[in-house]
C-alpha cells in the first residue's frame, strides 16, 4: 500500500503529474520546487535521478541531469532530498524516476530501504523492461512500493502482459523517441490508449513530449492523466539564476507555480 | 542454461536404473501400446526399489487414453508429468491436470499448423514436446523433423513461459547439430539404445555432451548473469523484430551463400594465416602465427560483421543504416557496406573523436555517409552510442542499427559474435592444414570484444588457452585506462549487463587509451561471463607497451598493425619466451595501422627519425 494505490489517487480524474530532476538546479532549490508543485495542485510528482547516460531522454533532461550532477546530484541525494521534502510538508505521491545502473550500483535492497524512509511511493526505471524486472518487482511488492511500467505504441502483443502487472499507474509513452517537447502526435495513439484502458486495472497516464495546455487537455480527454517533463524542466532551467538568488527565488517559484497552474487550467 | 535432458522409454528395471544414474532430469515411461509399453505397477515397484534423484522427474507418455485411465495410472506410477502424446483435447488435458495434480505436457507433432496448435494450449499445458509426425506411428520412430523450425517453437514456448523438448531421432551423433538450434530440451529414446536396451555409455555421452558444451546465451540473451535487454519499452519491439529476423537467417543456406560470396569476392576472405618466423626468433620461445584480419577490405575485422548485418538489414527491408563509431573504423565499415548495398547511412560520432579522427571522418563522407556530430556527455564513443540508440528509437520502422561490437542489448552480442566467428573458424581450419594441430594459446585485443569473440568462440570447447588483452592506458593504477574487466564493476550500459568503469553513484566514467578502438567503458557481456567462469583469461597492457610491440612487428615482419592490435602483440612480446618452440601462439591481427600513422608519428616522432 502506498499513496498511489490509495483511493484518492486511483479515483481522481484528469490527473496531472509533473517530472522534475532532483538537485536541479541545486539540492535545496529542487526541494522547494517540489513543494511549489504541491501548492499548484499536482496529483503526484516524478522525482528524477541524474545519470551520465540517460538513454530515454532528450537534450533538455540530459542537460538538467548534467547540471544536477555538478550540484552533487545522485540517487543517494535524491532519496535524501525527498526525505527532507517530506519533513517540510510534501504530501503528494512521489515516483522515483531513475535509470537502472545507479540502482544496481547502490543495490536493489538499499534503494528500497531508502525509498521507504523517504516515503516514496513508486519507482520507474525506463531501461528495465518487463523481462528484466522480476527481481525488483518482487522486492517492490514486499515493500508496498509500486513498480511503474512503461507501455509504448509499439508494445503491441506485449501490452497485455505488461498491463496485467500494472501497479500504481501505467505510463503510456505518447511518442516514439526520447523525452522532449513535440508539436504533434500520431492519431493512432488515442486508439491504442483506449485499447490499453480496456485491460488496465490501474489508471493510464500519458507522457513524453506533452508540453502545452492544449496537449494536456487533449490527452486528459483520452487517458486518465498526463505527465509533463521536458517543458517544465526547461522552464526551471531558464530560471536557474533566479532560483539561486536570495532576492529572486520567491518570484521564480511563483512563476513555476503559475506555469503549472496554467497547464492544468 | 543447458537444455533439459529427458531419457524416455524405459522398458525394464535395468533401463530405469541406468537412467537414474545419469544426469538426465526427466525419465520417461510409455503407457501406450508400443514395444516400450510398461505398466504403472512396474514403475511404482522400480522407483521403490531404486529411488530417483531429487532433481529427476518421472514422465508418463499416453496416446489418446481416457482421462480416467490417465489419472489412475499416473497416480499409481507416481508421475510428476503426464505427457499427452496423441490428439487429446484441451478439456481432456485440463481434466488430467485436475485429477492428478501433476504437470501436463502436450506433444505437438511437427507440421504446418503445429505452431497454431501450440498456441491453443497456452495457460493449459505446462510444457511441450515437439516430435516428428509420421503416417502410422505416434513417434518413437527415430526420425528427425526439420530442425530449422525449432527456434519458432522455442519462441512460442518462451512466450508461454514453459519448457519445450525436441524429440524424434536425436542421437549422440546429431546432437551437436541439434544444439545449434538451441532447443530448451531434448527427448531421446531410440538414440540411447543398443540391441533394444538402454545403453549406459550412450546415455552418459549424451548428458556429457549437453552439459559440457558451452552454450550461451539463453533465450533471454543471458551469458550467465550478463547480457539481457536493458532498453526502454520503446525499443523492445525493434529488438524482437531483429531477433526474429536473425533467427530466420541464422541457418538459412541462401543467406549463408550470399554472405560467403560478399566475404570472398568483396572483402577478400579467407584472410591469410602468417607464420611470423623472425618475430618468433626475436622473442625466442613460442612459434607465433598471425591471423591476418588486417588484409580485409577496409583494413580490419569490422567489415565481417558490417557486411553480414548489412545483408540482414536489406533482407528486413530497411533503407537506412545507422552506426556508432569511436575511431571511425566501424563507421568506415558501415559506410562502405551502405554504399555497396545501396542504403543510406548515418554515422554517430562524438565531437571529440571527430576532432581526433579527421581523416576517417573525411573517408566516411567520401563513401556517402552522413557523419552526425554528438555533443552530449564526454563527446566520445559512449555518447555516440547513446545518440545512435536514441535515433533508432524514433526511426525503427525504416532504420537498422548496425552495432560494431559484441555489445548492446540481446541479440547483438550473440549476433555479432556469430558473424565474427569466421575468424576462428578459418583459423582452426588453416592451423589443422598447416601444422596438423590446434594452437596452444590464442591472443586477441578486447575493446567491445568482437575480434576476440569471433576468434575465441570456435575454440571454446577445445583445449586451447584463450587470452584477451584490454587497454591499460597510462596504467591501471592511474585513472587513465580502459581496463574494464580488470577494474570495472557490474552494471548496465547500452542495453546489457556487464562490467563497467563507473563511479560510486553508478555514473559511467570516461575511459582512456591511446587506441580509440579500445577506448570504451564497457565490454561485451560474453567476455564478462567467460572471465567469471574462468574460460578466458584477461590482462591489460599500457600504451607504451603496445607501441613498443607495434614497432617490433613493423621491423621484424614488415606489418604495421593497428594500435588496438598492438595490445595483443604486447602480451606476445612479454609471454612468448615463457613458451617453447614447439608451442604455438596464435594472434588475432585485428587490423592494420594505416589509420594510426598520424598518432604513431606524434608519439614516436622524436626518437624514431
Ligand atoms: C583494428 C581493431 N581492432 C580491435 C578493435 C576493438 O574492437 P573489438 O574489441 O570489438 O574487436 C577495433 C575497434 O575499432 C579495431 O579497429
Tab-separated table of N, CA and C and ligand atoms in Angstrom, chain B residues 300-302 329 404-405 445-452 517-518 562 564-565 590-591 595, ligand 1:
chain	number	residue	atom	x	y	z
B	300	UNK	N	40.308	-4.035	-41.458
B	300	UNK	CA	40.124	-4.624	-40.131
B	300	UNK	C	38.992	-5.639	-40.167
B	301	UNK	N	38.857	-6.361	-39.056
B	301	UNK	CA	37.810	-7.378	-38.949
B	301	UNK	C	36.412	-6.780	-38.979
B	302	UNK	N	36.272	-5.492	-38.719
B	302	UNK	CA	34.945	-4.872	-38.576
B	302	UNK	C	34.045	-5.129	-39.787
B	329	UNK	N	36.691	3.328	-37.459
B	329	UNK	CA	36.844	2.067	-38.197
B	329	UNK	C	35.498	1.420	-38.498
B	404	UNK	N	28.725	-2.213	-33.845
B	404	UNK	CA	30.042	-2.612	-34.315
B	404	UNK	C	30.796	-3.592	-33.453
B	405	UNK	N	30.247	-3.972	-32.298
B	405	UNK	CA	30.978	-4.924	-31.467
B	405	UNK	C	30.001	-5.826	-30.726
B	445	UNK	N	43.071	-8.654	-28.840
B	445	UNK	CA	42.788	-7.436	-28.072
B	445	UNK	C	41.280	-7.325	-27.869
B	446	UNK	N	40.900	-6.630	-26.800
B	446	UNK	CA	39.488	-6.508	-26.457
B	446	UNK	C	39.097	-5.055	-26.222
B	447	UNK	N	38.243	-4.531	-27.091
B	447	UNK	CA	37.633	-3.224	-26.846
B	447	UNK	C	36.236	-3.534	-26.367
B	448	UNK	N	35.289	-3.574	-27.304
B	448	UNK	CA	33.983	-4.144	-27.004
B	448	UNK	C	34.114	-5.654	-26.978
B	449	UNK	N	35.028	-6.150	-27.817
B	449	UNK	CA	35.345	-7.575	-27.773
B	449	UNK	C	34.964	-8.386	-28.992
B	450	UNK	N	34.755	-7.751	-30.155
B	450	UNK	CA	34.253	-8.535	-31.288
B	450	UNK	C	35.320	-9.353	-31.997
B	451	UNK	N	36.526	-8.816	-32.174
B	451	UNK	CA	37.525	-9.642	-32.856
B	451	UNK	C	37.912	-10.801	-31.943
B	452	UNK	N	37.982	-10.537	-30.639
B	452	UNK	CA	38.329	-11.597	-29.696
B	452	UNK	C	37.248	-12.678	-29.652
B	517	UNK	N	39.925	2.537	-30.608
B	517	UNK	CA	39.068	1.354	-30.710
B	517	UNK	C	38.942	0.571	-29.410
B	518	UNK	N	39.814	0.841	-28.465
B	518	UNK	CA	39.718	0.141	-27.172
B	518	UNK	C	39.185	1.073	-26.083
B	562	UNK	N	47.281	-2.180	-36.396
B	562	UNK	CA	46.531	-1.122	-35.719
B	562	UNK	C	47.021	-1.034	-34.276
B	564	UNK	N	45.210	-0.875	-31.708
B	564	UNK	CA	44.395	-1.813	-30.929
B	564	UNK	C	45.091	-3.175	-30.906
B	565	UNK	N	45.404	-3.660	-32.111
B	565	UNK	CA	46.028	-4.970	-32.268
B	565	UNK	C	47.360	-5.044	-31.532
B	590	UNK	N	43.913	-7.991	-35.666
B	590	UNK	CA	42.573	-7.469	-35.988
B	590	UNK	C	42.539	-6.392	-37.060
B	591	UNK	N	43.609	-5.594	-37.183
B	591	UNK	CA	43.543	-4.550	-38.198
B	591	UNK	C	44.898	-3.953	-38.507
B	595	UNK	N	45.551	3.764	-40.501
B	595	UNK	CA	44.718	4.793	-39.887
B	595	UNK	C	45.422	5.469	-38.711
C	1	LIG	C1	41.729	-2.948	-35.601
C	1	LIG	C2	40.807	-3.000	-34.443
C	1	LIG	N1	40.974	-3.959	-33.512
C	1	LIG	C3	40.179	-4.030	-32.439
C	1	LIG	C4	39.167	-3.115	-32.214
C	1	LIG	C5	38.359	-3.251	-30.962
C	1	LIG	O1	37.063	-3.706	-31.164
C	1	LIG	P1	36.630	-5.179	-30.761
C	1	LIG	O2	37.066	-5.404	-29.366
C	1	LIG	O3	35.149	-5.166	-30.904
C	1	LIG	O4	37.284	-6.127	-31.687
C	1	LIG	C6	38.945	-2.104	-33.168
C	1	LIG	C7	37.868	-1.103	-32.984
C	1	LIG	O5	37.740	-0.111	-33.632
C	1	LIG	C8	39.778	-2.047	-34.314
C	1	LIG	O6	39.613	-1.106	-35.230
